[in-house]
CSV table of N, CA and C in Angstrom, one decimal:
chain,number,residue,atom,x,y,z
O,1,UNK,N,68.7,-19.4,38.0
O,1,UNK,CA,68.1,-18.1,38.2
O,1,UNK,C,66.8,-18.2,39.0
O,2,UNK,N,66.4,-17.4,39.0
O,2,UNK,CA,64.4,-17.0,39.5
O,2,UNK,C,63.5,-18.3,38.8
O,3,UNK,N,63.9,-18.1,37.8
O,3,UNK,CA,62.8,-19.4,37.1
O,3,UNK,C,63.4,-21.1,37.7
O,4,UNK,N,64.6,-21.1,38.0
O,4,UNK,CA,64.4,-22.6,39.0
O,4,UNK,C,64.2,-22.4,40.1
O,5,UNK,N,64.2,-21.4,41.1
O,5,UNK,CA,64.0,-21.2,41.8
O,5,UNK,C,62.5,-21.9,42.3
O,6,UNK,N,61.6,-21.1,41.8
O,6,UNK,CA,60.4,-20.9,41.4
O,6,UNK,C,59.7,-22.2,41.2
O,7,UNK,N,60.4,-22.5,40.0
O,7,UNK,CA,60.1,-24.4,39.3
O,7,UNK,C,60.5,-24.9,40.6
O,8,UNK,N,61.6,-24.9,41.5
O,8,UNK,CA,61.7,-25.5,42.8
O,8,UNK,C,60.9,-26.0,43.7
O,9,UNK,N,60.2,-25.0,43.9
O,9,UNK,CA,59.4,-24.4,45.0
O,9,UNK,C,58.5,-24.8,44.6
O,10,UNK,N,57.8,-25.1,43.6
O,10,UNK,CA,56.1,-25.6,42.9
O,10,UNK,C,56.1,-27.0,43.0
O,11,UNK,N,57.8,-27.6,42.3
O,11,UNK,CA,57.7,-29.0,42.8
O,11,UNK,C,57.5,-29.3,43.9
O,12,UNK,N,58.4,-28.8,44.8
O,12,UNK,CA,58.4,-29.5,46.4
O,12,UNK,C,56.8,-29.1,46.3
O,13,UNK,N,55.9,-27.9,46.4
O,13,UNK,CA,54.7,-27.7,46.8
O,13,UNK,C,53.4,-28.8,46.6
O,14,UNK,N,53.8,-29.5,45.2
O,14,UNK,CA,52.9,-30.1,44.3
O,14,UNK,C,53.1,-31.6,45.0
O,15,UNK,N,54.7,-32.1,44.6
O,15,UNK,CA,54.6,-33.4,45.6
O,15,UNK,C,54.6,-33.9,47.1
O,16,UNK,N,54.2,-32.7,47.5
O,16,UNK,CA,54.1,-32.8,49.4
O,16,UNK,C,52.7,-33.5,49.8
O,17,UNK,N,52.1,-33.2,48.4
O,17,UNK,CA,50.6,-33.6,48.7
O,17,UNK,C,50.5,-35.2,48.6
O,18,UNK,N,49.5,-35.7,49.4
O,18,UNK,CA,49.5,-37.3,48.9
O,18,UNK,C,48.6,-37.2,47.7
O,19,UNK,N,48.1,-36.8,46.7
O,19,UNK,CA,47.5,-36.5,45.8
O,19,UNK,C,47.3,-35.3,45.2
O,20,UNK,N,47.4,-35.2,43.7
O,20,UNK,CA,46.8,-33.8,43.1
O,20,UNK,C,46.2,-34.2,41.8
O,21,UNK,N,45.2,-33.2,41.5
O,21,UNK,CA,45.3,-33.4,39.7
O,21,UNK,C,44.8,-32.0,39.4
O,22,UNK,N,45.4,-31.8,38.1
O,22,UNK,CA,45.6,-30.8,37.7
O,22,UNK,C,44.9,-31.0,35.7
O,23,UNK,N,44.0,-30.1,36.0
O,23,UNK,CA,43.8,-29.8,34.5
O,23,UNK,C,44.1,-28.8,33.7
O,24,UNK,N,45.2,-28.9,32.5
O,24,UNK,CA,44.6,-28.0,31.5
O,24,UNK,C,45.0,-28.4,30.1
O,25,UNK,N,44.6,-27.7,28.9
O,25,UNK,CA,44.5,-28.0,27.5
O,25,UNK,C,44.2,-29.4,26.9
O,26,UNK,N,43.1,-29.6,27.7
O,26,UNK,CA,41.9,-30.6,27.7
O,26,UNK,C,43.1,-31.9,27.8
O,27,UNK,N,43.6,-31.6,29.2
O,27,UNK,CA,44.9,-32.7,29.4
O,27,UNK,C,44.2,-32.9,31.3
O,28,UNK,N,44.5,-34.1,31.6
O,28,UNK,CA,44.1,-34.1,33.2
O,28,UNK,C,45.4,-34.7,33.8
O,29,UNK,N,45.8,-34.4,34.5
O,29,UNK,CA,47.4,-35.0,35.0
O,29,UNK,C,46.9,-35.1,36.8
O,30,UNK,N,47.2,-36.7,36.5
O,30,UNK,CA,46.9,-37.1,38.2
O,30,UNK,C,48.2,-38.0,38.8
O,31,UNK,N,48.3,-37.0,40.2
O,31,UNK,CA,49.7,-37.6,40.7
O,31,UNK,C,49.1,-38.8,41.8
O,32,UNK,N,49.8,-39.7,41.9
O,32,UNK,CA,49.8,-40.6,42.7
O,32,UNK,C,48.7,-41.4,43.0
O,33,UNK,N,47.8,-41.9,42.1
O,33,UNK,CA,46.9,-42.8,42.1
O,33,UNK,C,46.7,-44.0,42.3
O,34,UNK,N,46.8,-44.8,43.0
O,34,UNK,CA,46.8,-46.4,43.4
O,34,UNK,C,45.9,-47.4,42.2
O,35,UNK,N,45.7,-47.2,41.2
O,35,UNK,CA,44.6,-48.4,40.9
O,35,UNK,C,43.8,-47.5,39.3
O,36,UNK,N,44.0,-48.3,38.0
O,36,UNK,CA,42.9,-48.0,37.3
O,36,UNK,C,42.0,-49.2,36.8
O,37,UNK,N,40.9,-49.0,37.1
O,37,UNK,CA,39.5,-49.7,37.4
O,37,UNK,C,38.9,-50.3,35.8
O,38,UNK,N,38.6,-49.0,34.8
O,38,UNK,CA,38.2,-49.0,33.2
O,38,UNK,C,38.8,-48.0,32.8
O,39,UNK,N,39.0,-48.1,31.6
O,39,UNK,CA,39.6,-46.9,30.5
O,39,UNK,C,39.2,-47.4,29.5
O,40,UNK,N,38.0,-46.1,28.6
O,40,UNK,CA,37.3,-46.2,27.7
O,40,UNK,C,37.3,-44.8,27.5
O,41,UNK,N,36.8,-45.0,25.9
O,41,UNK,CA,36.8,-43.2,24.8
O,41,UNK,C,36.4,-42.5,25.9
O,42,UNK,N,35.1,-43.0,26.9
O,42,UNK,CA,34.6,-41.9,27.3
O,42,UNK,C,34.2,-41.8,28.4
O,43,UNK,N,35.0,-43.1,29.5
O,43,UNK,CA,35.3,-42.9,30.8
O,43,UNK,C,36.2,-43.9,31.6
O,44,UNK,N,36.7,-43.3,32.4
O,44,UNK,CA,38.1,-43.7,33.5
O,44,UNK,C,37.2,-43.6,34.6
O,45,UNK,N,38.1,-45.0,35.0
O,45,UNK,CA,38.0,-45.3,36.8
O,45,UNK,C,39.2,-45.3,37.5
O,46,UNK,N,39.4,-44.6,38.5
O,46,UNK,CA,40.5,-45.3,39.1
O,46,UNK,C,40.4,-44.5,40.5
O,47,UNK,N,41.7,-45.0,41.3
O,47,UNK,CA,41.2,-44.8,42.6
O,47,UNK,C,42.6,-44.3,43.5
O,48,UNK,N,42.0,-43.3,43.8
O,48,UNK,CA,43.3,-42.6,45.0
O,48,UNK,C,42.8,-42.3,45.9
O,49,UNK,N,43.8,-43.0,47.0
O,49,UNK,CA,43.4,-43.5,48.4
O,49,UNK,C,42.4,-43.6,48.2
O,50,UNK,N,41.4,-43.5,49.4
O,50,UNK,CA,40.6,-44.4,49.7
O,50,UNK,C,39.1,-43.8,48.9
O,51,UNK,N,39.0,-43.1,47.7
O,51,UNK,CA,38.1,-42.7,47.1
O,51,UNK,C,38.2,-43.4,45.5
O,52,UNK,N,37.3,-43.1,44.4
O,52,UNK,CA,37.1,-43.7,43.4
O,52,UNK,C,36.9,-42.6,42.2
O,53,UNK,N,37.4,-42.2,41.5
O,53,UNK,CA,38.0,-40.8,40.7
O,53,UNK,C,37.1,-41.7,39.5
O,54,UNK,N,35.6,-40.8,38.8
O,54,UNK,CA,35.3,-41.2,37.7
O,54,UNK,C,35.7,-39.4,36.8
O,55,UNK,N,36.0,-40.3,35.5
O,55,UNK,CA,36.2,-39.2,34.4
O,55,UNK,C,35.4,-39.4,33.2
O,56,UNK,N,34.8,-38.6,33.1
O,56,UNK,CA,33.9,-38.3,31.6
O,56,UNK,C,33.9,-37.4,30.7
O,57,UNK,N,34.3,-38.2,29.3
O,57,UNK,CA,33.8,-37.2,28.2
O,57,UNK,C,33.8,-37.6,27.1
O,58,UNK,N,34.9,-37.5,26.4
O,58,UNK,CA,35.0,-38.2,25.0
O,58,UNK,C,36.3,-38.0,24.0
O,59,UNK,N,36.5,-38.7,23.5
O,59,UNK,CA,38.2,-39.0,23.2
O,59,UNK,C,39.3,-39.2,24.2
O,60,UNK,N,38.9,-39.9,25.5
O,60,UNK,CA,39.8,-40.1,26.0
O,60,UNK,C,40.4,-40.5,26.3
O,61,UNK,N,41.9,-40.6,26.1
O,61,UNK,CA,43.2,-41.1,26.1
O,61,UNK,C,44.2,-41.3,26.9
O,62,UNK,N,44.9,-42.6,27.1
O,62,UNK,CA,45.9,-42.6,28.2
O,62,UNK,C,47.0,-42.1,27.6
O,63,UNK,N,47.4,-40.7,27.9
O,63,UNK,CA,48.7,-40.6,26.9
O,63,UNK,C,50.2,-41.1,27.7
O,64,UNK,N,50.0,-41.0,29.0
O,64,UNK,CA,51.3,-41.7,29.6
O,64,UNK,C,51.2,-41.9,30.5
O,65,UNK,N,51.5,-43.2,31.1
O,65,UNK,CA,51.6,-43.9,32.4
O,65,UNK,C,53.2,-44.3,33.4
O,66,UNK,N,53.1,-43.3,34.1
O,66,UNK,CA,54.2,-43.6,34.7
O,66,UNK,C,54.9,-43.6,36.3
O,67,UNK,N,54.5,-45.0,36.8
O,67,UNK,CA,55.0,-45.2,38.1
O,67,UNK,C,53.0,-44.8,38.9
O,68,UNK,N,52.7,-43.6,39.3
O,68,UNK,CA,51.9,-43.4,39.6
O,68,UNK,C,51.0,-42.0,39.3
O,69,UNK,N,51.7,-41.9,38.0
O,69,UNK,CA,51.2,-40.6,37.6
O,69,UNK,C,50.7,-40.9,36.0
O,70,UNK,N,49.7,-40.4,36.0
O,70,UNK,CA,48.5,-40.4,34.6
O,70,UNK,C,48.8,-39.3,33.9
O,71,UNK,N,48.7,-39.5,32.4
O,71,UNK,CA,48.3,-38.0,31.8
O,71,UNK,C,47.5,-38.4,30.8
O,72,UNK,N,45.7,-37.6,31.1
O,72,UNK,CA,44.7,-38.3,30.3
O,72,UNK,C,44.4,-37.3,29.6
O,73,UNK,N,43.8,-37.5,27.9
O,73,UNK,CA,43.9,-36.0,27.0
O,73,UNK,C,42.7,-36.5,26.6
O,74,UNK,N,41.7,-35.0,26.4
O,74,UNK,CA,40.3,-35.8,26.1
O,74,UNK,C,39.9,-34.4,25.9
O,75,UNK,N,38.1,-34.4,25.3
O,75,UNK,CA,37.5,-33.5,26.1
O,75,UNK,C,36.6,-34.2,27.3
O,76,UNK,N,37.3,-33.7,28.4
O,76,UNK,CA,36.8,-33.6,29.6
O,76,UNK,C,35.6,-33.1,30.4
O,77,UNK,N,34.6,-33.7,30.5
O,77,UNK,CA,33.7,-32.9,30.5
O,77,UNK,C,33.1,-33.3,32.0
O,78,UNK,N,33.3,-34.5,33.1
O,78,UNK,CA,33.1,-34.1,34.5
O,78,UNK,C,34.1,-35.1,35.0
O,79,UNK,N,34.4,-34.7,36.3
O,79,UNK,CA,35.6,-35.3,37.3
O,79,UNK,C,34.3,-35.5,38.4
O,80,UNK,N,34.7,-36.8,39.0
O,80,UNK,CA,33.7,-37.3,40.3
O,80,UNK,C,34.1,-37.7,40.9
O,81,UNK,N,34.1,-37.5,42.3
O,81,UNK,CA,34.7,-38.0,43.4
O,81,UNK,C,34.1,-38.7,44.2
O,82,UNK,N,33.8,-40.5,44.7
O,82,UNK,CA,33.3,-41.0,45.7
O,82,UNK,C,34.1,-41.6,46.5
């Protein structure tokens, strides 16, 4: 129906990009990242393309790793881009 439709349409939208991340319910979900650097309670390194993605906060967790996609559950409290 309308709701695959839809779900369709958001996938192709979301993986067209060479990168996304997306936060919510103190969850950060990152597509296609080349490289993680540290993972600790209370900060991540890692790197997509040619920048270096820091995350801070506390309780932070790798909850699944797969192929090139992250899902980190925490409170999240800053994303940095260099």
């Amino acid at each position: 129906g309308d709701y695959m439709h839809i779900w369709a349409n958001l996938q192709n939208f979301l993986y067209d990009k060479d990168y996304f991340l997306a936060y919510f319910n103190d969850s950060l979900y990152i597509y296609n990242f080349n490289k993680v650097y540290l993972i600790t309670k209370i900060k991540i390194i890692l790197s997509i393309k040619d920048r270096k993605i820091t995350i801070k906060g506390n309780n932070l967790i790798l909850r699944k790793s797969c192929g090139t996609e992250l899902l980190i559950h925490g409170e999240i409290k800053e994303i940095k881009y260099e």
